[in-house]
PDB file of C-alpha atoms in Angstrom:
ATOM      1  CA  MET A   1       0.000   0.000   0.000  1.00  0.00           C
ATOM      2  CA  ASP A   2       1.212   3.464  -0.806  1.00  0.00           C
ATOM      3  CA  GLY A   3       0.853   6.473   1.407  1.00  0.00           C
ATOM      4  CA  SER A   4       2.778   9.223   3.133  1.00  0.00           C
ATOM      5  CA  ILE A   5       3.068  10.874   6.478  1.00  0.00           C
ATOM      6  CA  PHE A   6       1.985  14.474   6.937  1.00  0.00           C
ATOM      7  CA  TRP A   7       2.769  16.435  10.098  1.00  0.00           C
ATOM      8  CA  GLU A   8       1.333  19.907  10.594  1.00  0.00           C
ATOM      9  CA  GLU A   9      -0.039  21.902  13.509  1.00  0.00           C
ATOM     10  CA  CYS A  10      -3.590  22.449  12.307  1.00  0.00           C
ATOM     11  CA  LYS A  11      -7.173  21.784  13.278  1.00  0.00           C
ATOM     12  CA  MET A  12      -8.749  18.730  11.760  1.00  0.00           C
ATOM     13  CA  ARG A  13     -12.442  17.940  11.763  1.00  0.00           C
ATOM     14  CA  ILE A  14     -13.747  14.393  12.130  1.00  0.00           C
ATOM     15  CA  CYS A  15     -15.679  13.005   9.154  1.00  0.00           C
ATOM     16  CA  ARG A  16     -15.951   9.402  10.261  1.00  0.00           C
ATOM     17  CA  ILE A  17     -14.840   7.320  13.234  1.00  0.00           C
ATOM     18  CA  LEU A  18     -13.192   4.098  12.087  1.00  0.00           C
ATOM     19  CA  THR A  19     -12.101   2.913  15.551  1.00  0.00           C
ATOM     20  CA  ASN A  20     -11.187   4.475  18.873  1.00  0.00           C
ATOM     21  CA  ASN A  21      -7.701   4.844  17.440  1.00  0.00           C
ATOM     22  CA  ALA A  22      -8.380   5.805  13.801  1.00  0.00           C
ATOM     23  CA  LEU A  23     -10.433   8.571  12.197  1.00  0.00           C
ATOM     24  CA  VAL A  24     -11.238   9.922   8.748  1.00  0.00           C
ATOM     25  CA  VAL A  25     -10.802  13.698   8.956  1.00  0.00           C
ATOM     26  CA  LEU A  26     -10.705  16.877   6.897  1.00  0.00           C
ATOM     27  CA  ASP A  27      -7.781  19.226   7.362  1.00  0.00           C
ATOM     28  CA  GLU A  28      -7.960  23.029   7.194  1.00  0.00           C
ATOM     29  CA  LYS A  29      -7.805  22.875   3.398  1.00  0.00           C
ATOM     30  CA  GLY A  30     -10.656  20.385   3.182  1.00  0.00           C
ATOM     31  CA  LYS A  31      -8.335  17.504   2.253  1.00  0.00           C
ATOM     32  CA  GLU A  32      -9.397  14.063   3.451  1.00  0.00           C
ATOM     33  CA  GLN A  33      -6.954  12.122   5.599  1.00  0.00           C
ATOM     34  CA  ILE A  34      -6.824   9.188   7.984  1.00  0.00           C
ATOM     35  CA  VAL A  35      -5.280   9.898  11.378  1.00  0.00           C
ATOM     36  CA  CYS A  36      -4.270   7.334  13.971  1.00  0.00           C
ATOM     37  CA  GLY A  37      -3.400   7.658  17.624  1.00  0.00           C
ATOM     38  CA  LYS A  38      -4.182   5.905  20.878  1.00  0.00           C
ATOM     39  CA  GLY A  39      -7.654   6.923  22.041  1.00  0.00           C
ATOM     40  CA  ILE A  40      -7.981   9.606  19.374  1.00  0.00           C
ATOM     41  CA  GLY A  41     -11.607   8.668  18.618  1.00  0.00           C
ATOM     42  CA  TYR A  42     -12.741   7.921  22.168  1.00  0.00           C
ATOM     43  CA  LYS A  43     -16.033   9.706  22.972  1.00  0.00           C
ATOM     44  CA  LYS A  44     -15.758  11.690  19.726  1.00  0.00           C
ATOM     45  CA  ARG A  45     -18.420  12.375  17.114  1.00  0.00           C
ATOM     46  CA  PRO A  46     -18.343  13.428  13.441  1.00  0.00           C
ATOM     47  CA  GLY A  47     -17.875  17.178  13.284  1.00  0.00           C
ATOM     48  CA  ASP A  48     -15.659  17.366  16.382  1.00  0.00           C
ATOM     49  CA  ASN A  49     -12.151  18.733  16.170  1.00  0.00           C
ATOM     50  CA  VAL A  50      -9.212  16.345  16.552  1.00  0.00           C
ATOM     51  CA  ASP A  51      -6.872  16.681  19.508  1.00  0.00           C
ATOM     52  CA  ASP A  52      -3.553  17.333  17.757  1.00  0.00           C
ATOM     53  CA  LYS A  53      -1.619  15.951  20.716  1.00  0.00           C
ATOM     54  CA  LEU A  54      -3.095  12.483  20.152  1.00  0.00           C
ATOM     55  CA  VAL A  55      -2.171  12.298  16.455  1.00  0.00           C
ATOM     56  CA  GLU A  56       0.632   9.784  15.880  1.00  0.00           C
ATOM     57  CA  THR A  57       0.278   8.956  12.187  1.00  0.00           C
ATOM     58  CA  VAL A  58      -1.453  10.652   9.261  1.00  0.00           C
ATOM     59  CA  TYR A  59      -2.234   8.968   5.932  1.00  0.00           C
ATOM     60  CA  VAL A  60      -2.721  11.499   3.154  1.00  0.00           C
ATOM     61  CA  LYS A  61      -5.164  10.736   0.360  1.00  0.00           C
ATOM     62  CA  GLU A  62      -2.766  10.450  -2.572  1.00  0.00           C
ATOM     63  CA  GLY A  63      -4.697   7.827  -4.498  1.00  0.00           C
ATOM     64  CA  ASP A  64      -8.244   6.554  -4.056  1.00  0.00           C
ATOM     65  CA  GLN A  65      -7.230   2.913  -4.204  1.00  0.00           C
ATOM     66  CA  SER A  66      -4.515   3.005  -1.527  1.00  0.00           C
ATOM     67  CA  PHE A  67      -6.474   5.369   0.716  1.00  0.00           C
ATOM     68  CA  GLU A  68      -9.631   3.286   0.528  1.00  0.00           C
ATOM     69  CA  GLN A  69      -7.645   0.113   1.097  1.00  0.00           C
ATOM     70  CA  ILE A  70      -6.190   1.568   4.295  1.00  0.00           C
ATOM     71  CA  ARG A  71      -9.646   2.700   5.404  1.00  0.00           C
ATOM     72  CA  ARG A  72     -11.252  -0.694   4.762  1.00  0.00           C
ATOM     73  CA  THR A  73      -8.425  -2.525   6.515  1.00  0.00           C
ATOM     74  CA  LEU A  74      -8.658  -0.299   9.578  1.00  0.00           C
ATOM     75  CA  GLU A  75     -12.421  -0.762   9.757  1.00  0.00           C
ATOM     76  CA  ALA A  76     -12.142  -4.559   9.571  1.00  0.00           C
ATOM     77  CA  LEU A  77      -9.269  -5.017  12.033  1.00  0.00           C
ATOM     78  CA  PRO A  78      -9.664  -5.327  15.801  1.00  0.00           C
ATOM     79  CA  GLU A  79      -7.956  -2.260  17.255  1.00  0.00           C
ATOM     80  CA  GLU A  80      -5.440  -4.188  19.330  1.00  0.00           C
ATOM     81  CA  TYR A  81      -3.770  -5.501  16.171  1.00  0.00           C
ATOM     82  CA  LEU A  82      -3.059  -2.021  14.827  1.00  0.00           C
ATOM     83  CA  LEU A  83      -1.693  -0.924  18.195  1.00  0.00           C
ATOM     84  CA  LEU A  84       0.560  -3.979  18.320  1.00  0.00           C
ATOM     85  CA  ALA A  85       1.771  -3.373  14.764  1.00  0.00           C
ATOM     86  CA  GLN A  86       2.541   0.254  15.613  1.00  0.00           C
ATOM     87  CA  HIS A  87       4.561  -0.885  18.632  1.00  0.00           C
ATOM     88  CA  ILE A  88       6.498  -3.302  16.403  1.00  0.00           C
ATOM     89  CA  VAL A  89       7.213  -0.492  13.928  1.00  0.00           C
ATOM     90  CA  GLU A  90       8.417   1.731  16.767  1.00  0.00           C
ATOM     91  CA  ALA A  91      10.707  -1.041  17.997  1.00  0.00           C
ATOM     92  CA  ALA A  92      11.998  -1.575  14.451  1.00  0.00           C
ATOM     93  CA  ASN A  93      12.720   2.148  14.073  1.00  0.00           C
ATOM     94  CA  VAL A  94      14.898   2.017  17.182  1.00  0.00           C
ATOM     95  CA  SER A  95      16.569  -1.293  16.338  1.00  0.00           C
ATOM     96  CA  LEU A  96      17.323  -0.392  12.707  1.00  0.00           C
ATOM     97  CA  ASN A  97      17.999   3.289  13.444  1.00  0.00           C
ATOM     98  CA  MET A  98      15.693   4.462  10.668  1.00  0.00           C
ATOM     99  CA  LYS A  99      12.183   5.791  10.081  1.00  0.00           C
ATOM    100  CA  LEU A 100      10.029   3.153   8.432  1.00  0.00           C
ATOM    101  CA  ASN A 101       7.109   4.092   6.227  1.00  0.00           C
ATOM    102  CA  PRO A 102       4.194   4.298   8.733  1.00  0.00           C
ATOM    103  CA  VAL A 103       1.791   2.795   6.185  1.00  0.00           C
ATOM    104  CA  MET A 104       3.422  -0.583   6.764  1.00  0.00           C
ATOM    105  CA  ALA A 105       1.852  -0.718  10.249  1.00  0.00           C
ATOM    106  CA  VAL A 106      -1.546  -1.210   8.609  1.00  0.00           C
ATOM    107  CA  SER A 107      -0.428  -4.036   6.326  1.00  0.00           C
ATOM    108  CA  LEU A 108       1.544  -5.621   9.183  1.00  0.00           C
ATOM    109  CA  ALA A 109      -1.505  -5.490  11.460  1.00  0.00           C
ATOM    110  CA  ASP A 110      -3.586  -7.116   8.743  1.00  0.00           C
ATOM    111  CA  HIS A 111      -0.965  -9.840   8.301  1.00  0.00           C
ATOM    112  CA  LEU A 112      -0.728 -10.536  12.045  1.00  0.00           C
ATOM    113  CA  PHE A 113      -4.493 -10.816  12.397  1.00  0.00           C
ATOM    114  CA  TYR A 114      -4.815 -13.455   9.682  1.00  0.00           C
ATOM    115  CA  ALA A 115      -1.582 -15.217  10.709  1.00  0.00           C
ATOM    116  CA  ILE A 116      -2.982 -15.750  14.198  1.00  0.00           C
ATOM    117  CA  GLN A 117      -6.353 -16.890  12.821  1.00  0.00           C
ATOM    118  CA  ARG A 118      -4.656 -19.407  10.510  1.00  0.00           C
ATOM    119  CA  PHE A 119      -2.440 -20.674  13.317  1.00  0.00           C
ATOM    120  CA  LEU A 120      -5.412 -21.210  15.649  1.00  0.00           C
ATOM    121  CA  GLU A 121      -7.230 -23.047  12.844  1.00  0.00           C
ATOM    122  CA  GLY A 122      -4.203 -25.266  12.298  1.00  0.00           C
ATOM    123  CA  THR A 123      -3.490 -23.942   8.792  1.00  0.00           C
ATOM    124  CA  PRO A 124      -0.371 -21.751   9.037  1.00  0.00           C
ATOM    125  CA  ILE A 125       1.278 -20.695   5.768  1.00  0.00           C
ATOM    126  CA  ALA A 126       4.850 -21.856   5.179  1.00  0.00           C
ATOM    127  CA  ASN A 127       7.447 -19.348   4.032  1.00  0.00           C
ATOM    128  CA  SER A 128       9.639 -20.925   1.353  1.00  0.00           C
ATOM    129  CA  LEU A 129      12.195 -18.103   1.645  1.00  0.00           C
ATOM    130  CA  THR A 130      12.706 -18.223   5.421  1.00  0.00           C
ATOM    131  CA  TRP A 131      16.333 -19.336   5.136  1.00  0.00           C
ATOM    132  CA  GLU A 132      17.154 -16.655   2.566  1.00  0.00           C
ATOM    133  CA  ILE A 133      15.411 -13.929   4.545  1.00  0.00           C
ATOM    134  CA  LYS A 134      17.391 -14.871   7.671  1.00  0.00           C
ATOM    135  CA  ARG A 135      20.624 -14.447   5.700  1.00  0.00           C
ATOM    136  CA  PHE A 136      19.818 -11.400   3.569  1.00  0.00           C
ATOM    137  CA  TYR A 137      17.727  -9.426   6.080  1.00  0.00           C
ATOM    138  CA  GLN A 138      19.421 -10.351   9.343  1.00  0.00           C
ATOM    139  CA  LYS A 139      18.526  -7.214  11.313  1.00  0.00           C
ATOM    140  CA  GLU A 140      14.944  -7.213  10.068  1.00  0.00           C
ATOM    141  CA  TYR A 141      14.651 -10.891  10.980  1.00  0.00           C
ATOM    142  CA  GLU A 142      15.843 -10.160  14.510  1.00  0.00           C
ATOM    143  CA  VAL A 143      13.055  -7.601  14.795  1.00  0.00           C
ATOM    144  CA  GLY A 144      10.683 -10.283  13.482  1.00  0.00           C
ATOM    145  CA  LEU A 145      11.710 -12.616  16.304  1.00  0.00           C
ATOM    146  CA  MET A 146      11.170  -9.803  18.795  1.00  0.00           C
ATOM    147  CA  ALA A 147       7.721  -9.241  17.256  1.00  0.00           C
ATOM    148  CA  LEU A 148       6.841 -12.899  17.881  1.00  0.00           C
ATOM    149  CA  ASP A 149       7.559 -12.315  21.574  1.00  0.00           C
ATOM    150  CA  MET A 150       5.289  -9.252  21.512  1.00  0.00           C
ATOM    151  CA  VAL A 151       2.518 -11.265  19.837  1.00  0.00           C
ATOM    152  CA  GLU A 152       2.846 -14.037  22.415  1.00  0.00           C
ATOM    153  CA  SER A 153       2.787 -11.549  25.291  1.00  0.00           C
ATOM    154  CA  GLN A 154      -0.416  -9.914  24.065  1.00  0.00           C
ATOM    155  CA  PHE A 155      -2.366 -12.793  22.508  1.00  0.00           C
ATOM    156  CA  LYS A 156      -0.855 -15.834  24.294  1.00  0.00           C
ATOM    157  CA  VAL A 157      -0.091 -17.392  20.907  1.00  0.00           C
ATOM    158  CA  ARG A 158       3.409 -18.456  19.842  1.00  0.00           C
ATOM    159  CA  LEU A 159       3.595 -18.168  16.075  1.00  0.00           C
ATOM    160  CA  PRO A 160       6.114 -20.350  14.197  1.00  0.00           C
ATOM    161  CA  GLU A 161       9.543 -18.961  13.354  1.00  0.00           C
ATOM    162  CA  SER A 162       8.573 -18.692   9.686  1.00  0.00           C
ATOM    163  CA  GLU A 163       6.304 -15.799  10.703  1.00  0.00           C
ATOM    164  CA  ALA A 164       9.384 -13.864  11.828  1.00  0.00           C
ATOM    165  CA  ALA A 165      10.503 -14.035   8.199  1.00  0.00           C
ATOM    166  CA  PHE A 166       7.158 -12.687   6.980  1.00  0.00           C
ATOM    167  CA  ILE A 167       7.384  -9.845   9.504  1.00  0.00           C
ATOM    168  CA  ALA A 168      10.961  -9.155   8.376  1.00  0.00           C
ATOM    169  CA  MET A 169       9.684  -8.774   4.812  1.00  0.00           C
ATOM    170  CA  HIS A 170       7.070  -6.257   5.954  1.00  0.00           C
ATOM    171  CA  ILE A 171       9.811  -4.309   7.715  1.00  0.00           C
ATOM    172  CA  ALA A 172      12.090  -4.454   4.678  1.00  0.00           C
ATOM    173  CA  ASN A 173       9.182  -3.263   2.560  1.00  0.00           C
ATOM    174  CA  GLY A 174       8.697  -0.342   4.956  1.00  0.00           C
ATOM    175  CA  GLU A 175      12.297   0.796   4.470  1.00  0.00           C
ATOM    176  CA  THR A 176      11.322   2.425   1.165  1.00  0.00           C
ATOM    177  CA  ASP A 177       8.299   4.519   0.270  1.00  0.00           C
ATOM    178  CA  ASP A 178       7.470   2.912  -3.067  1.00  0.00           C
ATOM    179  CA  SER A 179       8.029  -0.835  -2.670  1.00  0.00           C
ATOM    180  CA  THR A 180       5.466  -3.609  -2.539  1.00  0.00           C
ATOM    181  CA  MET A 181       5.637  -6.946  -0.759  1.00  0.00           C
ATOM    182  CA  GLU A 182       5.702  -8.705  -4.126  1.00  0.00           C
ATOM    183  CA  GLU A 183       8.745  -6.678  -5.153  1.00  0.00           C
ATOM    184  CA  THR A 184      10.509  -7.341  -1.849  1.00  0.00           C
ATOM    185  CA  PHE A 185      10.045 -11.097  -2.252  1.00  0.00           C
ATOM    186  CA  ALA A 186      11.231 -10.876  -5.879  1.00  0.00           C
ATOM    187  CA  ILE A 187      14.331  -8.958  -4.755  1.00  0.00           C
ATOM    188  CA  THR A 188      15.081 -11.704  -2.246  1.00  0.00           C
ATOM    189  CA  LYS A 189      14.877 -14.334  -4.997  1.00  0.00           C
ATOM    190  CA  ILE A 190      17.286 -12.394  -7.242  1.00  0.00           C
ATOM    191  CA  ILE A 191      19.755 -12.014  -4.372  1.00  0.00           C
ATOM    192  CA  GLU A 192      19.532 -15.746  -3.697  1.00  0.00           C
ATOM    193  CA  ASP A 193      20.177 -16.605  -7.350  1.00  0.00           C
ATOM    194  CA  ILE A 194      23.157 -14.236  -7.632  1.00  0.00           C
ATOM    195  CA  CYS A 195      24.698 -15.562  -4.416  1.00  0.00           C
ATOM    196  CA  ASN A 196      24.302 -19.104  -5.734  1.00  0.00           C
ATOM    197  CA  ILE A 197      26.073 -18.158  -8.965  1.00  0.00           C
ATOM    198  CA  VAL A 198      29.009 -16.734  -6.975  1.00  0.00           C
ATOM    199  CA  ARG A 199      29.024 -19.683  -4.578  1.00  0.00           C
ATOM    200  CA  VAL A 200      29.083 -22.286  -7.354  1.00  0.00           C
ATOM    201  CA  TYR A 201      31.539 -20.410  -9.572  1.00  0.00           C
ATOM    202  CA  PHE A 202      34.166 -20.047  -6.838  1.00  0.00           C
ATOM    203  CA  ARG A 203      33.163 -23.133  -4.823  1.00  0.00           C
ATOM    204  CA  ILE A 204      32.986 -21.178  -1.580  1.00  0.00           C
ATOM    205  CA  GLU A 205      30.641 -20.594   1.312  1.00  0.00           C
ATOM    206  CA  MET A 206      30.180 -16.925   2.122  1.00  0.00           C
ATOM    207  CA  ASP A 207      30.523 -15.784   5.715  1.00  0.00           C
ATOM    208  CA  ALA A 208      27.209 -14.216   6.719  1.00  0.00           C
ATOM    209  CA  ASP A 209      28.927 -12.463   9.647  1.00  0.00           C
ATOM    210  CA  SER A 210      31.493 -10.752   7.445  1.00  0.00           C
ATOM    211  CA  SER A 211      31.235  -7.001   6.806  1.00  0.00           C
ATOM    212  CA  TYR A 212      32.157  -7.697   3.171  1.00  0.00           C
ATOM    213  CA  TYR A 213      29.191 -10.077   2.871  1.00  0.00           C
ATOM    214  CA  TYR A 214      26.917  -7.438   4.422  1.00  0.00           C
ATOM    215  CA  ARG A 215      28.105  -4.817   1.911  1.00  0.00           C
ATOM    216  CA  PHE A 216      27.661  -7.281  -0.947  1.00  0.00           C
ATOM    217  CA  ILE A 217      24.083  -8.064   0.074  1.00  0.00           C
ATOM    218  CA  THR A 218      23.304  -4.364   0.566  1.00  0.00           C
ATOM    219  CA  HIS A 219      24.564  -3.657  -2.953  1.00  0.00           C
ATOM    220  CA  LEU A 220      22.483  -6.520  -4.338  1.00  0.00           C
ATOM    221  CA  LYS A 221      19.287  -5.229  -2.690  1.00  0.00           C
ATOM    222  CA  TYR A 222      19.478  -1.944  -4.581  1.00  0.00           C
ATOM    223  CA  PHE A 223      20.788  -3.664  -7.696  1.00  0.00           C
ATOM    224  CA  ALA A 224      17.940  -6.217  -7.721  1.00  0.00           C
ATOM    225  CA  ARG A 225      15.391  -3.408  -7.371  1.00  0.00           C
ATOM    226  CA  ARG A 226      16.853  -1.716 -10.457  1.00  0.00           C
ATOM    227  CA  VAL A 227      16.674  -5.022 -12.329  1.00  0.00           C
ATOM    228  CA  LEU A 228      12.987  -5.481 -11.512  1.00  0.00           C
ATOM    229  CA  ARG A 229      12.202  -1.901 -12.473  1.00  0.00           C
ATOM    230  CA  GLN A 230      14.393  -2.029 -15.577  1.00  0.00           C
ATOM    231  CA  GLU A 231      16.415   0.941 -14.338  1.00  0.00           C
ATOM    232  CA  GLN A 232      20.044   1.316 -15.339  1.00  0.00           C
ATOM    233  CA  TYR A 233      22.723   2.618 -12.998  1.00  0.00           C
ATOM    234  CA  GLU A 234      23.878   6.010 -14.230  1.00  0.00           C
ATOM    235  CA  ASP A 235      27.476   6.914 -13.492  1.00  0.00           C
ATOM    236  CA  ASN A 236      30.301   8.763 -15.164  1.00  0.00           C
ATOM    237  CA  SER A 237      32.993   6.215 -14.391  1.00  0.00           C
ATOM    238  CA  SER A 238      35.577   6.055 -17.140  1.00  0.00           C
ATOM    239  CA  THR A 239      35.858   3.147 -19.517  1.00  0.00           C
ATOM    240  CA  ASP A 240      39.572   3.001 -18.762  1.00  0.00           C
ATOM    241  CA  LEU A 241      38.884   2.405 -15.068  1.00  0.00           C
ATOM    242  CA  ALA A 242      36.426  -0.381 -15.851  1.00  0.00           C
ATOM    243  CA  GLU A 243      38.943  -2.064 -18.148  1.00  0.00           C
ATOM    244  CA  ILE A 244      41.573  -1.929 -15.413  1.00  0.00           C
ATOM    245  CA  ILE A 245      39.158  -3.507 -12.907  1.00  0.00           C
ATOM    246  CA  PHE A 246      38.134  -6.225 -15.357  1.00  0.00           C
ATOM    247  CA  ALA A 247      41.757  -7.080 -16.155  1.00  0.00           C
ATOM    248  CA  LYS A 248      42.959  -7.093 -12.543  1.00  0.00           C
ATOM    249  CA  TYR A 249      40.032  -9.117 -11.172  1.00  0.00           C
ATOM    250  CA  GLU A 250      39.538 -11.399 -14.141  1.00  0.00           C
ATOM    251  CA  GLU A 251      37.750 -14.251 -12.388  1.00  0.00           C
ATOM    252  CA  ALA A 252      35.405 -11.914 -10.523  1.00  0.00           C
ATOM    253  CA  TYR A 253      34.673 -10.228 -13.862  1.00  0.00           C
ATOM    254  CA  ARG A 254      33.868 -13.570 -15.490  1.00  0.00           C
ATOM    255  CA  CYS A 255      31.509 -14.368 -12.628  1.00  0.00           C
ATOM    256  CA  ALA A 256      29.857 -10.953 -13.099  1.00  0.00           C
ATOM    257  CA  CYS A 257      29.382 -11.833 -16.769  1.00  0.00           C
ATOM    258  CA  LYS A 258      27.646 -15.063 -15.777  1.00  0.00           C
ATOM    259  CA  ILE A 259      25.333 -13.014 -13.577  1.00  0.00           C
ATOM    260  CA  GLY A 260      24.731 -10.704 -16.527  1.00  0.00           C
ATOM    261  CA  ASP A 261      23.778 -13.690 -18.685  1.00  0.00           C
ATOM    262  CA  TYR A 262      21.336 -14.898 -16.004  1.00  0.00           C
ATOM    263  CA  LEU A 263      19.706 -11.459 -15.724  1.00  0.00           C
ATOM    264  CA  SER A 264      19.422 -11.126 -19.485  1.00  0.00           C
ATOM    265  CA  ARG A 265      17.862 -14.558 -19.829  1.00  0.00           C
ATOM    266  CA  LYS A 266      15.426 -14.398 -16.906  1.00  0.00           C
ATOM    267  CA  TYR A 267      14.639 -10.687 -16.577  1.00  0.00           C
ATOM    268  CA  HIS A 268      15.627  -9.271 -19.982  1.00  0.00           C
ATOM    269  CA  TYR A 269      17.956  -6.874 -18.162  1.00  0.00           C
ATOM    270  CA  GLN A 270      21.148  -5.755 -19.871  1.00  0.00           C
ATOM    271  CA  LEU A 271      24.088  -5.284 -17.511  1.00  0.00           C
ATOM    272  CA  LEU A 272      25.909  -2.101 -18.532  1.00  0.00           C
ATOM    273  CA  GLU A 273      29.623  -1.582 -18.037  1.00  0.00           C
ATOM    274  CA  GLU A 274      29.289   0.513 -14.864  1.00  0.00           C
ATOM    275  CA  GLU A 275      27.003  -2.061 -13.237  1.00  0.00           C
ATOM    276  CA  ARG A 276      29.351  -4.860 -14.251  1.00  0.00           C
ATOM    277  CA  MET A 277      32.333  -2.984 -12.800  1.00  0.00           C
ATOM    278  CA  TYR A 278      30.762  -2.432  -9.376  1.00  0.00           C
ATOM    279  CA  LEU A 279      29.474  -5.986  -9.297  1.00  0.00           C
ATOM    280  CA  THR A 280      32.986  -7.227 -10.112  1.00  0.00           C
ATOM    281  CA  ILE A 281      34.456  -5.224  -7.221  1.00  0.00           C
ATOM    282  CA  HIS A 282      31.893  -6.516  -4.737  1.00  0.00           C
ATOM    283  CA  ILE A 283      32.352 -10.113  -5.899  1.00  0.00           C
ATOM    284  CA  ARG A 284      36.112  -9.827  -5.555  1.00  0.00           C
ATOM    285  CA  LEU A 285      35.819  -8.504  -1.990  1.00  0.00           C
ATOM    286  CA  VAL A 286      33.241 -11.010  -0.762  1.00  0.00           C
ATOM    287  CA  VAL A 287      35.163 -13.936  -2.298  1.00  0.00           C
ATOM    288  CA  ASN A 288      38.588 -12.887  -0.994  1.00  0.00           C
ATOM    289  CA  LYS A 289      37.616 -11.446   2.375  1.00  0.00           C
ATOM    290  CA  GLY A 290      34.066 -12.593   3.104  1.00  0.00           C
ATOM    291  CA  SER A 291      34.182 -16.352   2.551  1.00  0.00           C
ATOM    292  CA  LYS A 292      34.695 -19.211   5.001  1.00  0.00           C
ATOM    293  CA  MET A 293      36.198 -21.881   2.772  1.00  0.00           C
ATOM    294  CA  PRO A 294      39.445 -21.759   0.750  1.00  0.00           C
ATOM    295  CA  LEU A 295      39.042 -21.303  -2.975  1.00  0.00           C
ATOM    296  CA  GLU A 296      39.674 -24.117  -5.417  1.00  0.00           C
ATOM    297  CA  LYS A 297      40.454 -21.683  -8.185  1.00  0.00           C
ATOM    298  CA  THR A 298      42.285 -18.375  -8.280  1.00  0.00           C
ATOM    299  CA  PRO A 299      39.776 -15.512  -8.103  1.00  0.00           C
ATOM    300  CA  GLU A 300      41.888 -13.035  -9.992  1.00  0.00           C
ATOM    301  CA  LYS A 301      45.225 -12.530 -11.680  1.00  0.00           C
ATOM    302  CA  GLY A 302      48.108 -12.566  -9.262  1.00  0.00           C
ATOM    303  CA  GLY A 303      46.482 -14.940  -6.802  1.00  0.00           C
ATOM    304  CA  GLN A 304      44.118 -14.629  -3.912  1.00  0.00           C
ATOM    305  CA  ASN A 305      46.016 -11.933  -2.033  1.00  0.00           C
ATOM    306  CA  SER A 306      46.732  -9.544  -4.886  1.00  0.00           C
TER     307      SER A 306
END
């Protein structure tokens, strides 16, 4: 769901009470918004002014579909799920040291509600990417595990560990303003495929605790998003520099070419020289400094320590 946060000291008038903690309002300019805050709708009626001090989150009506989807979700959800989701988002903001898109609290609340219902009915949904999510979104996954504790504390239900991976994906999705859950899962699959290409080519196992591995995965997250959106990396790096990199790190360059072939075949994405150069550099670093097992082939001219 898309949306944005809007903070402003102004009087808002209630149009409709969704829950005790969510209202549809009009701002001073007559623009419709959804505002959330603990107890913001308690003992209120349409036409009343909103207490600005109780406003925690504001969803601006940017598109009818997303706005109406938020409204319908809030109306259908028991209030305690939204409050729990907001607490999880707050905890994630502190843990990750960032400001997540507040809209994700609504989708996360919706997910938690149905996850608990499915679990109680004995029909939980398996997450086929749990292992990959644990590796590629380590910090988000840790927040997911913390969220499971919060769910258990409030609802006396211990969800399976796979749900921590789902929650991690919601958090990862909330790290950008324009991503969808489908895109986040697709990004994870691309990262997995690229890591497998590197792993098989060099016959190594990458060290998930290495800073070089972390930087490699971070690069791949943004790179995979560009692949899915068919966006090319624009840079003014010289051709001479790229040729030097390709010659010095020949095996890493060949691996990058294999990745380029995979992307062209599966996603019809053409890897330009600048993209190939940066990918080569990251591959070289993660193979030489971020792997656990010794190589069975030389990763670049001059040996492993050049």
